[in-house]
Amino acid sequence: MSEKDGLRTYRGKRHFDRTSEPSGERAAKDEAAPATDEEPAFVVQIHDASTMHFDFRLEVDGVLKSWSIPKGPSTDPHDKRLAIPTEDHPLEYRDFEGVITRGEYGGGTVIVWDRGTYRPTSHDKRKRPVAFGEALEKGHVTFDLHGEKLRGQYALTRFHGREEKSGGDGGKPTWLLVRTGHGTGGGTPDPRRARSARSGRTLRQVAEAPDSPTWDTNGGERG
Ligand code: MN
C-alpha cells in the first residue's frame, strides 16, 4: 500500500485506447488540487459487470482506495457488508460514469451512485487521532460520510488478512463495511433502480446513451 506508483496495477489491467476510463496520467495535482483544509472525497459507483456490484472508493494520499462490495453499502447497522479490496484508482475516477467496452477489464456499465466527502475518525487506544492511511494498513478505519445518499459513521475492518504478508495469492484479505452510527433505515439500494448522483440516470439509461453529457447539473438530464 505504501508503493510509490499506486496506479500501476490499475493501468496494467486496462487499455486506454479501448476504454473511456481515466488513465490517471495527469497528476492529480494538475487539476483542482484539493486544498489542504478540504475533506477527502469518496464515491460509490454501481458497476453492472459480469456480476453486479458496488465499488466503494475513499481518497487516501492521492489515490482512490477501492473495495468491491457485492451487496452494496447498507444504512442498517445490523448489516455487515463484504468488501473485497481492488486496485487503487486515480482520483479522476470519482467522476467516471459510462460504459466499459465488453471484453475489456471490468466491461459493463458504471454509474456514480453516491459521492461526497468524508471525515476520518480513526483513533488509537488512547483516543488519539491516527493517520487514515496508517489505520488502513493496520486493517481498521472509521469515518464519517457526507454524501448525497450515505451520511454518518461507517467502519471498514479487515479480517484474516495476516497470511497476506508472506506474498502469493492465497488468502486474499477481505473487509467488512458496517454502518456504526444510528441507522437511517432503507437498508441497501436496488442497483437496477438506483439513480446516479451525478446525472440522475439509471444503469439502463447510461447503457443506452453512454456519451450524453452527464455534468449538466442544473438542467438535469438532457436529450
Ligand atoms: Mn467494479
Short mmCIF file of C-alpha atoms and ligand atoms in Angstrom, two decimals:
data_model
loop_
_atom_site.label_atom_id
_atom_site.label_comp_id
_atom_site.label_asym_id
_atom_site.label_seq_id
_atom_site.Cartn_x
_atom_site.Cartn_y
_atom_site.Cartn_z
CA MET A 1 0.00 0.00 0.00
CA SER A 2 2.92 2.32 0.51
CA GLU A 3 4.20 1.83 -3.05
CA LYS A 4 5.03 5.00 -4.88
CA ASP A 5 3.14 4.18 -8.05
CA GLY A 6 -0.12 3.07 -6.57
CA LEU A 7 -1.76 3.15 -10.00
CA ARG A 8 0.50 0.63 -11.69
CA THR A 9 -1.91 -2.25 -11.18
CA TYR A 10 -4.81 -0.10 -12.31
CA ARG A 11 -3.05 0.84 -15.56
CA GLY A 12 -1.76 -2.66 -16.15
CA LYS A 13 -5.31 -4.03 -16.30
CA ARG A 14 -6.64 -1.55 -18.85
CA HIS A 15 -6.20 -0.48 -22.48
CA PHE A 16 -6.79 3.25 -22.53
CA ASP A 17 -7.33 3.26 -26.28
CA ARG A 18 -10.30 0.98 -25.74
CA THR A 19 -11.85 2.20 -22.52
CA SER A 20 -13.17 5.63 -21.66
CA GLU A 21 -11.94 5.27 -18.08
CA PRO A 22 -9.33 7.84 -16.98
CA SER A 23 -5.69 6.75 -17.13
CA GLY A 24 -4.73 8.89 -14.18
CA GLU A 25 -1.71 10.08 -16.14
CA ARG A 26 -2.43 13.68 -15.41
CA ALA A 27 -1.03 14.22 -11.99
CA ALA A 28 -3.81 14.70 -9.53
CA LYS A 29 -2.17 17.97 -8.57
CA ASP A 30 -2.67 19.47 -12.02
CA GLU A 31 -6.38 19.62 -11.78
CA ALA A 32 -8.28 21.17 -8.98
CA ALA A 33 -5.75 20.33 -6.35
CA PRO A 34 -7.76 19.81 -3.22
CA ALA A 35 -7.00 22.49 -0.68
CA THR A 36 -5.40 21.03 2.37
CA ASP A 37 -8.27 22.02 4.58
CA GLU A 38 -10.76 20.25 2.35
CA GLU A 39 -12.09 16.88 3.32
CA PRO A 40 -11.09 13.93 1.15
CA ALA A 41 -13.55 12.61 -1.40
CA PHE A 42 -15.45 9.37 -1.55
CA VAL A 43 -17.51 7.83 -4.31
CA VAL A 44 -19.72 4.78 -4.62
CA GLN A 45 -20.21 3.51 -8.14
CA ILE A 46 -22.59 0.81 -9.30
CA HIS A 47 -20.91 -1.46 -11.79
CA ASP A 48 -23.02 -3.77 -13.90
CA ALA A 49 -20.14 -6.04 -14.92
CA SER A 50 -20.16 -9.84 -15.20
CA THR A 51 -21.51 -9.66 -11.66
CA MET A 52 -23.40 -6.61 -10.40
CA HIS A 53 -21.55 -4.90 -7.57
CA PHE A 54 -20.88 -1.58 -5.90
CA ASP A 55 -17.42 -0.02 -5.91
CA PHE A 56 -16.63 1.90 -2.77
CA ARG A 57 -13.73 4.34 -3.03
CA LEU A 58 -12.07 6.63 -0.50
CA GLU A 59 -9.49 9.27 -1.37
CA VAL A 60 -6.33 8.47 0.57
CA ASP A 61 -2.91 10.00 -0.13
CA GLY A 62 -3.65 10.97 -3.73
CA VAL A 63 -5.44 7.86 -4.95
CA LEU A 64 -8.83 6.24 -4.50
CA LYS A 65 -8.52 3.20 -2.24
CA SER A 66 -11.13 0.80 -3.56
CA TRP A 67 -13.30 -2.09 -2.47
CA SER A 68 -15.83 -4.09 -4.41
CA ILE A 69 -18.98 -4.59 -2.35
CA PRO A 70 -21.26 -7.24 -3.88
CA LYS A 71 -24.37 -6.22 -1.93
CA GLY A 72 -23.60 -2.53 -1.64
CA PRO A 73 -23.32 -0.38 1.47
CA SER A 74 -26.18 -0.56 3.93
CA THR A 75 -27.63 2.13 6.14
CA ASP A 76 -28.67 -0.55 8.64
CA PRO A 77 -26.08 -1.07 11.44
CA HIS A 78 -27.04 -4.76 11.61
CA ASP A 79 -25.77 -5.42 8.10
CA LYS A 80 -22.16 -6.39 7.61
CA ARG A 81 -21.20 -5.91 4.00
CA LEU A 82 -18.40 -7.94 2.47
CA ALA A 83 -15.87 -5.61 0.86
CA ILE A 84 -13.18 -7.07 -1.37
CA PRO A 85 -10.16 -4.83 -1.94
CA THR A 86 -9.42 -3.90 -5.55
CA GLU A 87 -6.59 -1.90 -7.08
CA ASP A 88 -6.11 1.79 -6.30
CA HIS A 89 -7.89 4.03 -8.81
CA PRO A 90 -6.92 7.55 -9.95
CA LEU A 91 -8.74 10.44 -8.31
CA GLU A 92 -10.45 11.34 -11.59
CA TYR A 93 -12.26 8.04 -11.44
CA ARG A 94 -14.71 9.53 -8.98
CA ASP A 95 -16.43 11.21 -11.94
CA PHE A 96 -16.44 8.18 -14.18
CA GLU A 97 -19.83 7.17 -15.45
CA GLY A 98 -20.29 5.33 -18.70
CA VAL A 99 -19.80 2.04 -20.45
CA ILE A 100 -16.62 -0.02 -20.36
CA THR A 101 -16.35 -1.97 -23.60
CA ARG A 102 -17.32 -5.60 -23.38
CA GLY A 103 -14.26 -7.81 -23.33
CA GLU A 104 -12.17 -5.19 -21.61
CA TYR A 105 -11.33 -5.37 -17.92
CA GLY A 106 -14.49 -4.63 -15.95
CA GLY A 107 -16.60 -4.49 -19.11
CA GLY A 108 -20.09 -3.14 -18.32
CA THR A 109 -21.95 -0.02 -17.27
CA VAL A 110 -20.93 2.24 -14.40
CA ILE A 111 -22.92 4.97 -12.65
CA VAL A 112 -21.88 7.28 -9.85
CA TRP A 113 -24.40 6.24 -7.24
CA ASP A 114 -23.17 8.46 -4.43
CA ARG A 115 -20.39 10.95 -3.89
CA GLY A 116 -19.21 13.47 -1.38
CA THR A 117 -16.52 13.83 1.23
CA TYR A 118 -15.62 12.01 4.40
CA ARG A 119 -14.05 12.86 7.71
CA PRO A 120 -11.55 10.30 9.01
CA THR A 121 -12.29 9.49 12.64
CA SER A 122 -9.80 6.71 13.41
CA HIS A 123 -8.27 6.82 16.88
CA ASP A 124 -5.78 4.68 18.73
CA LYS A 125 -6.47 3.00 22.07
CA ARG A 126 -5.61 6.21 23.85
CA LYS A 127 -8.16 8.07 21.76
CA ARG A 128 -5.57 9.97 19.80
CA PRO A 129 -6.27 10.52 16.09
CA VAL A 130 -4.41 8.19 13.72
CA ALA A 131 -3.48 8.98 10.11
CA PHE A 132 -6.04 7.37 7.87
CA GLY A 133 -3.54 5.63 5.59
CA GLU A 134 -1.79 4.16 8.61
CA ALA A 135 -5.05 2.94 10.11
CA LEU A 136 -5.92 1.33 6.76
CA GLU A 137 -2.66 -0.59 6.71
CA LYS A 138 -3.48 -1.86 10.16
CA GLY A 139 -6.85 -3.04 8.92
CA HIS A 140 -9.39 -0.82 10.63
CA VAL A 141 -10.72 2.63 9.78
CA THR A 142 -13.68 4.66 10.90
CA PHE A 143 -15.06 7.63 9.03
CA ASP A 144 -18.00 9.94 8.74
CA LEU A 145 -19.53 10.06 5.25
CA HIS A 146 -21.03 13.25 3.89
CA GLY A 147 -22.62 12.01 0.70
CA GLU A 148 -25.82 12.76 -1.10
CA LYS A 149 -27.21 9.39 -0.04
CA LEU A 150 -24.86 7.95 2.56
CA ARG A 151 -24.44 10.07 5.66
CA GLY A 152 -22.96 9.16 9.01
CA GLN A 153 -20.43 6.89 10.63
CA TYR A 154 -19.06 3.78 8.95
CA ALA A 155 -16.23 1.37 9.69
CA LEU A 156 -14.15 -0.79 7.39
CA THR A 157 -12.40 -3.72 9.04
CA ARG A 158 -10.10 -6.33 7.55
CA PHE A 159 -10.29 -9.90 8.70
CA HIS A 160 -8.00 -12.94 8.27
CA GLY A 161 -5.54 -10.80 6.34
CA ARG A 162 -2.44 -11.94 8.21
CA GLU A 163 -1.04 -14.61 5.92
CA GLU A 164 -1.02 -11.99 3.17
CA LYS A 165 2.40 -10.74 4.22
CA SER A 166 4.17 -13.86 3.01
CA GLY A 167 3.11 -12.91 -0.52
CA GLY A 168 1.30 -15.03 -3.04
CA ASP A 169 -2.30 -15.06 -3.99
CA GLY A 170 -3.59 -17.39 -1.32
CA GLY A 171 -5.76 -15.89 1.39
CA LYS A 172 -6.83 -12.61 -0.11
CA PRO A 173 -7.82 -10.26 2.66
CA THR A 174 -11.45 -9.43 2.99
CA TRP A 175 -13.02 -6.46 4.69
CA LEU A 176 -16.39 -5.64 6.18
CA LEU A 177 -18.16 -2.34 5.76
CA VAL A 178 -20.53 -1.60 8.61
CA ARG A 179 -22.69 1.33 9.48
CA THR A 180 -21.70 2.22 13.03
CA GLY A 181 -23.81 5.25 13.79
CA HIS A 182 -27.56 5.29 14.07
CA GLY A 183 -29.20 3.62 11.13
CA THR A 184 -31.42 5.61 8.86
CA GLY A 185 -33.39 2.67 7.54
CA GLY A 186 -33.66 1.95 3.89
CA GLY A 187 -31.03 -0.78 4.01
CA THR A 188 -29.50 -1.41 0.62
CA PRO A 189 -30.41 0.12 -2.72
CA ASP A 190 -31.66 -1.93 -5.63
CA PRO A 191 -28.87 -1.37 -8.16
CA ARG A 192 -31.15 -1.61 -11.18
CA ARG A 193 -33.49 1.10 -9.93
CA ALA A 194 -30.83 3.31 -8.35
CA ARG A 195 -30.12 6.67 -9.93
CA SER A 196 -26.82 8.40 -10.46
CA ALA A 197 -25.95 11.19 -8.04
CA ARG A 198 -24.21 12.82 -10.97
CA SER A 199 -26.75 12.63 -13.76
CA GLY A 200 -29.92 11.24 -12.24
CA ARG A 201 -29.77 8.33 -14.66
CA THR A 202 -30.19 4.61 -14.11
CA LEU A 203 -27.73 1.98 -15.31
CA ARG A 204 -30.01 1.27 -18.23
CA GLN A 205 -30.19 4.89 -19.31
CA VAL A 206 -26.41 5.20 -19.21
CA ALA A 207 -26.03 1.93 -21.11
CA GLU A 208 -28.34 3.24 -23.84
CA ALA A 209 -26.62 6.63 -24.19
CA PRO A 210 -23.18 6.43 -22.61
CA ASP A 211 -21.89 9.55 -24.34
CA SER A 212 -24.64 12.02 -23.47
CA PRO A 213 -23.44 14.80 -21.21
CA THR A 214 -23.80 13.95 -17.59
CA TRP A 215 -22.42 17.04 -15.92
CA ASP A 216 -25.36 19.31 -16.62
CA THR A 217 -26.35 19.66 -13.00
CA ASN A 218 -28.89 22.44 -13.26
CA GLY A 219 -30.86 21.16 -16.19
CA GLY A 220 -30.78 17.58 -15.10
CA GLU A 221 -30.86 15.15 -17.91
CA ARG A 222 -30.53 16.29 -21.48
CA GLY A 223 -31.58 14.67 -24.68
MN MN B 1 -16.11 -2.64 -10.31
#
